[in-house]
Amino acid sequence: MRKQIAAANWKMNLTYQEAENLLESIIKQAGNLSDNREAVFAVPAPYFDMAEDKIANKAHMYVASQNVYSKTSGAYTGEISVGMLQSMGVDHAIVGHSERREYFHESNQLLADKVKTCLDNNITPIFCCGEALEVREANTQNDFVGTQLEESLYTLSAEEVQKVVIAYEPIWAIGTGKTASSDQAQEMHAFIRSQISAKFGAEVANNISILYGGSVKAANAKEIFGKPDVDGGLVGGSSLIADEFVAIIKALK
Ligand code: PGA
């Protein structure tokens, strides 16, 4: 059975003290997660150690990086390598968030390299895809997302792609309070799974967790996660509020 995942994306928010308090409070309230459920915390990089410490005795909880570089070392000032993550026990990384694509001009090709570097080094990439509002309005979202998958994931082997977590995040729903309807999410998730199935086979497609992201909150999580092809969420704003994120974890299938 594929994993059901609640992933918090804290983005560039919170002081050290605030982050510590938030994580402590989430962990305390969330209790123990059952075997098929995971909670992932994409904390700011300076807080990796603190976060690893807090989840040390918690099963099915992981720390993620919000970004990682495609090269493994060298003169790339400010970047974070897979080796740095590994050496701190960080085993997940968000790759290709729409904010990275937009503000830092990350291309599908660069993201293909980042995903591959993660997989070669036992880091689980949470690969983000999703269309802007004008693409949705032109009803070309399937082509758009299909190309993102093709250009960033299709050079992987079936064995490799199975280790990727995909996050579908329609850009028009991120931080806007405007969620995709659960039917819109299901439709796109089913499309993504069908594409993966056509390229890598049905078994691989069935094993891949596909998360929905974009204004997920306690009030809508259960309905969205209840859809058959939605395997949890990548959550920004609501992951900064302990009660909200705990309710989102509890809404997982
Ligand atoms: P949001 O962000 O939940 O604040 O819409 C989601 C994301 O950007 O991952």
mmCIF file of C-alpha atoms in Angstrom, residues 97-206:
data_model
loop_
_atom_site.group_PDB
_atom_site.id
_atom_site.type_symbol
_atom_site.label_atom_id
_atom_site.label_comp_id
_atom_site.label_asym_id
_atom_site.label_seq_id
_atom_site.Cartn_x
_atom_site.Cartn_y
_atom_site.Cartn_z
ATOM 1 C CA HIS A 97 8.550 23.916 -5.702
ATOM 2 C CA SER A 98 6.751 26.479 -7.860
ATOM 3 C CA GLU A 99 8.411 29.284 -5.868
ATOM 4 C CA ARG A 100 11.832 27.864 -6.767
ATOM 5 C CA ARG A 101 10.748 27.560 -10.399
ATOM 6 C CA GLU A 102 9.447 31.129 -10.480
ATOM 7 C CA TYR A 103 11.882 33.154 -8.349
ATOM 8 C CA PHE A 104 15.036 31.090 -8.908
ATOM 9 C CA HIS A 105 14.321 30.065 -12.505
ATOM 10 C CA GLU A 106 14.619 26.330 -11.941
ATOM 11 C CA SER A 107 14.009 24.501 -15.213
ATOM 12 C CA ASN A 108 12.606 21.028 -15.799
ATOM 13 C CA GLN A 109 16.120 19.952 -16.855
ATOM 14 C CA LEU A 110 17.759 21.235 -13.671
ATOM 15 C CA LEU A 111 15.030 19.502 -11.663
ATOM 16 C CA ALA A 112 15.676 16.239 -13.513
ATOM 17 C CA ASP A 113 19.309 16.511 -12.353
ATOM 18 C CA LYS A 114 18.258 17.333 -8.785
ATOM 19 C CA VAL A 115 15.855 14.368 -8.616
ATOM 20 C CA LYS A 116 18.554 12.036 -9.943
ATOM 21 C CA THR A 117 21.150 13.341 -7.476
ATOM 22 C CA CYS A 118 18.685 12.794 -4.619
ATOM 23 C CA LEU A 119 17.914 9.242 -5.690
ATOM 24 C CA ASP A 120 21.589 8.393 -6.188
ATOM 25 C CA ASN A 121 22.166 9.456 -2.590
ATOM 26 C CA ASN A 122 19.170 7.952 -0.807
ATOM 27 C CA ILE A 123 17.288 11.196 -0.386
ATOM 28 C CA THR A 124 13.553 10.965 -1.166
ATOM 29 C CA PRO A 125 12.660 13.781 -3.549
ATOM 30 C CA ILE A 126 9.236 15.378 -3.175
ATOM 31 C CA PHE A 127 8.911 16.500 -6.772
ATOM 32 C CA CYS A 128 6.501 19.396 -7.294
ATOM 33 C CA CYS A 129 4.529 20.047 -10.436
ATOM 34 C CA GLY A 130 1.488 22.148 -11.265
ATOM 35 C CA GLU A 131 0.126 24.762 -13.608
ATOM 36 C CA ALA A 132 -0.443 28.525 -13.391
ATOM 37 C CA LEU A 133 -3.896 30.078 -13.602
ATOM 38 C CA GLU A 134 -3.660 30.971 -17.298
ATOM 39 C CA VAL A 135 -2.818 27.366 -18.146
ATOM 40 C CA ARG A 136 -5.847 26.153 -16.182
ATOM 41 C CA GLU A 137 -8.053 28.772 -17.842
ATOM 42 C CA ALA A 138 -6.899 27.603 -21.259
ATOM 43 C CA ASN A 139 -7.682 24.042 -20.121
ATOM 44 C CA THR A 140 -4.170 22.874 -21.052
ATOM 45 C CA GLN A 141 -3.149 21.769 -17.547
ATOM 46 C CA ASN A 142 -2.747 18.117 -18.495
ATOM 47 C CA ASP A 143 -0.303 18.933 -21.287
ATOM 48 C CA PHE A 144 1.579 21.305 -19.024
ATOM 49 C CA VAL A 145 1.928 18.915 -16.089
ATOM 50 C CA GLY A 146 2.561 16.011 -18.477
ATOM 51 C CA THR A 147 5.566 17.898 -19.881
ATOM 52 C CA GLN A 148 6.886 18.661 -16.389
ATOM 53 C CA LEU A 149 6.753 14.942 -15.542
ATOM 54 C CA GLU A 150 8.285 13.932 -18.854
ATOM 55 C CA GLU A 151 11.173 16.388 -18.723
ATOM 56 C CA SER A 152 12.073 15.807 -15.083
ATOM 57 C CA LEU A 153 11.228 12.156 -14.365
ATOM 58 C CA TYR A 154 11.201 10.104 -17.558
ATOM 59 C CA THR A 155 14.943 9.502 -17.755
ATOM 60 C CA LEU A 156 14.726 7.604 -14.450
ATOM 61 C CA SER A 157 14.365 3.826 -14.267
ATOM 62 C CA ALA A 158 11.109 2.313 -12.972
ATOM 63 C CA GLU A 159 12.913 1.324 -9.803
ATOM 64 C CA GLU A 160 14.085 4.899 -9.286
ATOM 65 C CA VAL A 161 10.819 6.646 -10.075
ATOM 66 C CA GLN A 162 9.045 4.470 -7.534
ATOM 67 C CA LYS A 163 11.031 6.238 -4.810
ATOM 68 C CA VAL A 164 9.837 9.702 -5.847
ATOM 69 C CA VAL A 165 6.964 11.409 -4.059
ATOM 70 C CA ILE A 166 5.026 13.648 -6.430
ATOM 71 C CA ALA A 167 3.270 16.782 -5.206
ATOM 72 C CA TYR A 168 0.682 18.326 -7.499
ATOM 73 C CA GLU A 169 0.397 21.988 -6.590
ATOM 74 C CA PRO A 170 -1.679 24.187 -8.877
ATOM 75 C CA ILE A 171 0.053 27.566 -8.584
ATOM 76 C CA TRP A 172 -3.271 29.408 -8.488
ATOM 77 C CA ALA A 173 -4.132 27.580 -5.266
ATOM 78 C CA ILE A 174 -0.859 28.191 -3.400
ATOM 79 C CA GLY A 175 -1.155 30.692 -0.567
ATOM 80 C CA THR A 176 -4.311 32.118 -2.122
ATOM 81 C CA GLY A 177 -6.898 30.466 0.079
ATOM 82 C CA LYS A 178 -8.383 29.135 -3.155
ATOM 83 C CA THR A 179 -8.105 25.351 -3.218
ATOM 84 C CA ALA A 180 -8.675 23.157 -6.191
ATOM 85 C CA SER A 181 -11.922 21.301 -5.587
ATOM 86 C CA SER A 182 -11.433 17.746 -4.452
ATOM 87 C CA ASP A 183 -12.718 16.666 -7.876
ATOM 88 C CA GLN A 184 -10.185 18.858 -9.685
ATOM 89 C CA ALA A 185 -7.435 17.401 -7.490
ATOM 90 C CA GLN A 186 -8.612 13.837 -8.111
ATOM 91 C CA GLU A 187 -8.819 14.432 -11.854
ATOM 92 C CA MET A 188 -5.230 15.670 -12.067
ATOM 93 C CA HIS A 189 -3.896 13.020 -9.688
ATOM 94 C CA ALA A 190 -5.542 10.298 -11.763
ATOM 95 C CA PHE A 191 -4.004 11.853 -14.880
ATOM 96 C CA ILE A 192 -0.524 11.921 -13.290
ATOM 97 C CA ARG A 193 -0.888 8.309 -12.190
ATOM 98 C CA SER A 194 -2.028 7.287 -15.666
ATOM 99 C CA GLN A 195 1.018 8.975 -17.206
ATOM 100 C CA ILE A 196 3.367 7.212 -14.800
ATOM 101 C CA SER A 197 1.551 3.965 -15.508
ATOM 102 C CA ALA A 198 1.907 4.373 -19.276
ATOM 103 C CA LYS A 199 5.625 5.055 -18.964
ATOM 104 C CA PHE A 200 6.669 2.819 -16.054
ATOM 105 C CA GLY A 201 3.826 0.314 -15.603
ATOM 106 C CA ALA A 202 0.754 0.056 -13.387
ATOM 107 C CA GLU A 203 2.538 -1.416 -10.393
ATOM 108 C CA VAL A 204 4.988 1.466 -10.182
ATOM 109 C CA ALA A 205 2.170 3.987 -10.631
ATOM 110 C CA ASN A 206 0.165 2.362 -7.849
#
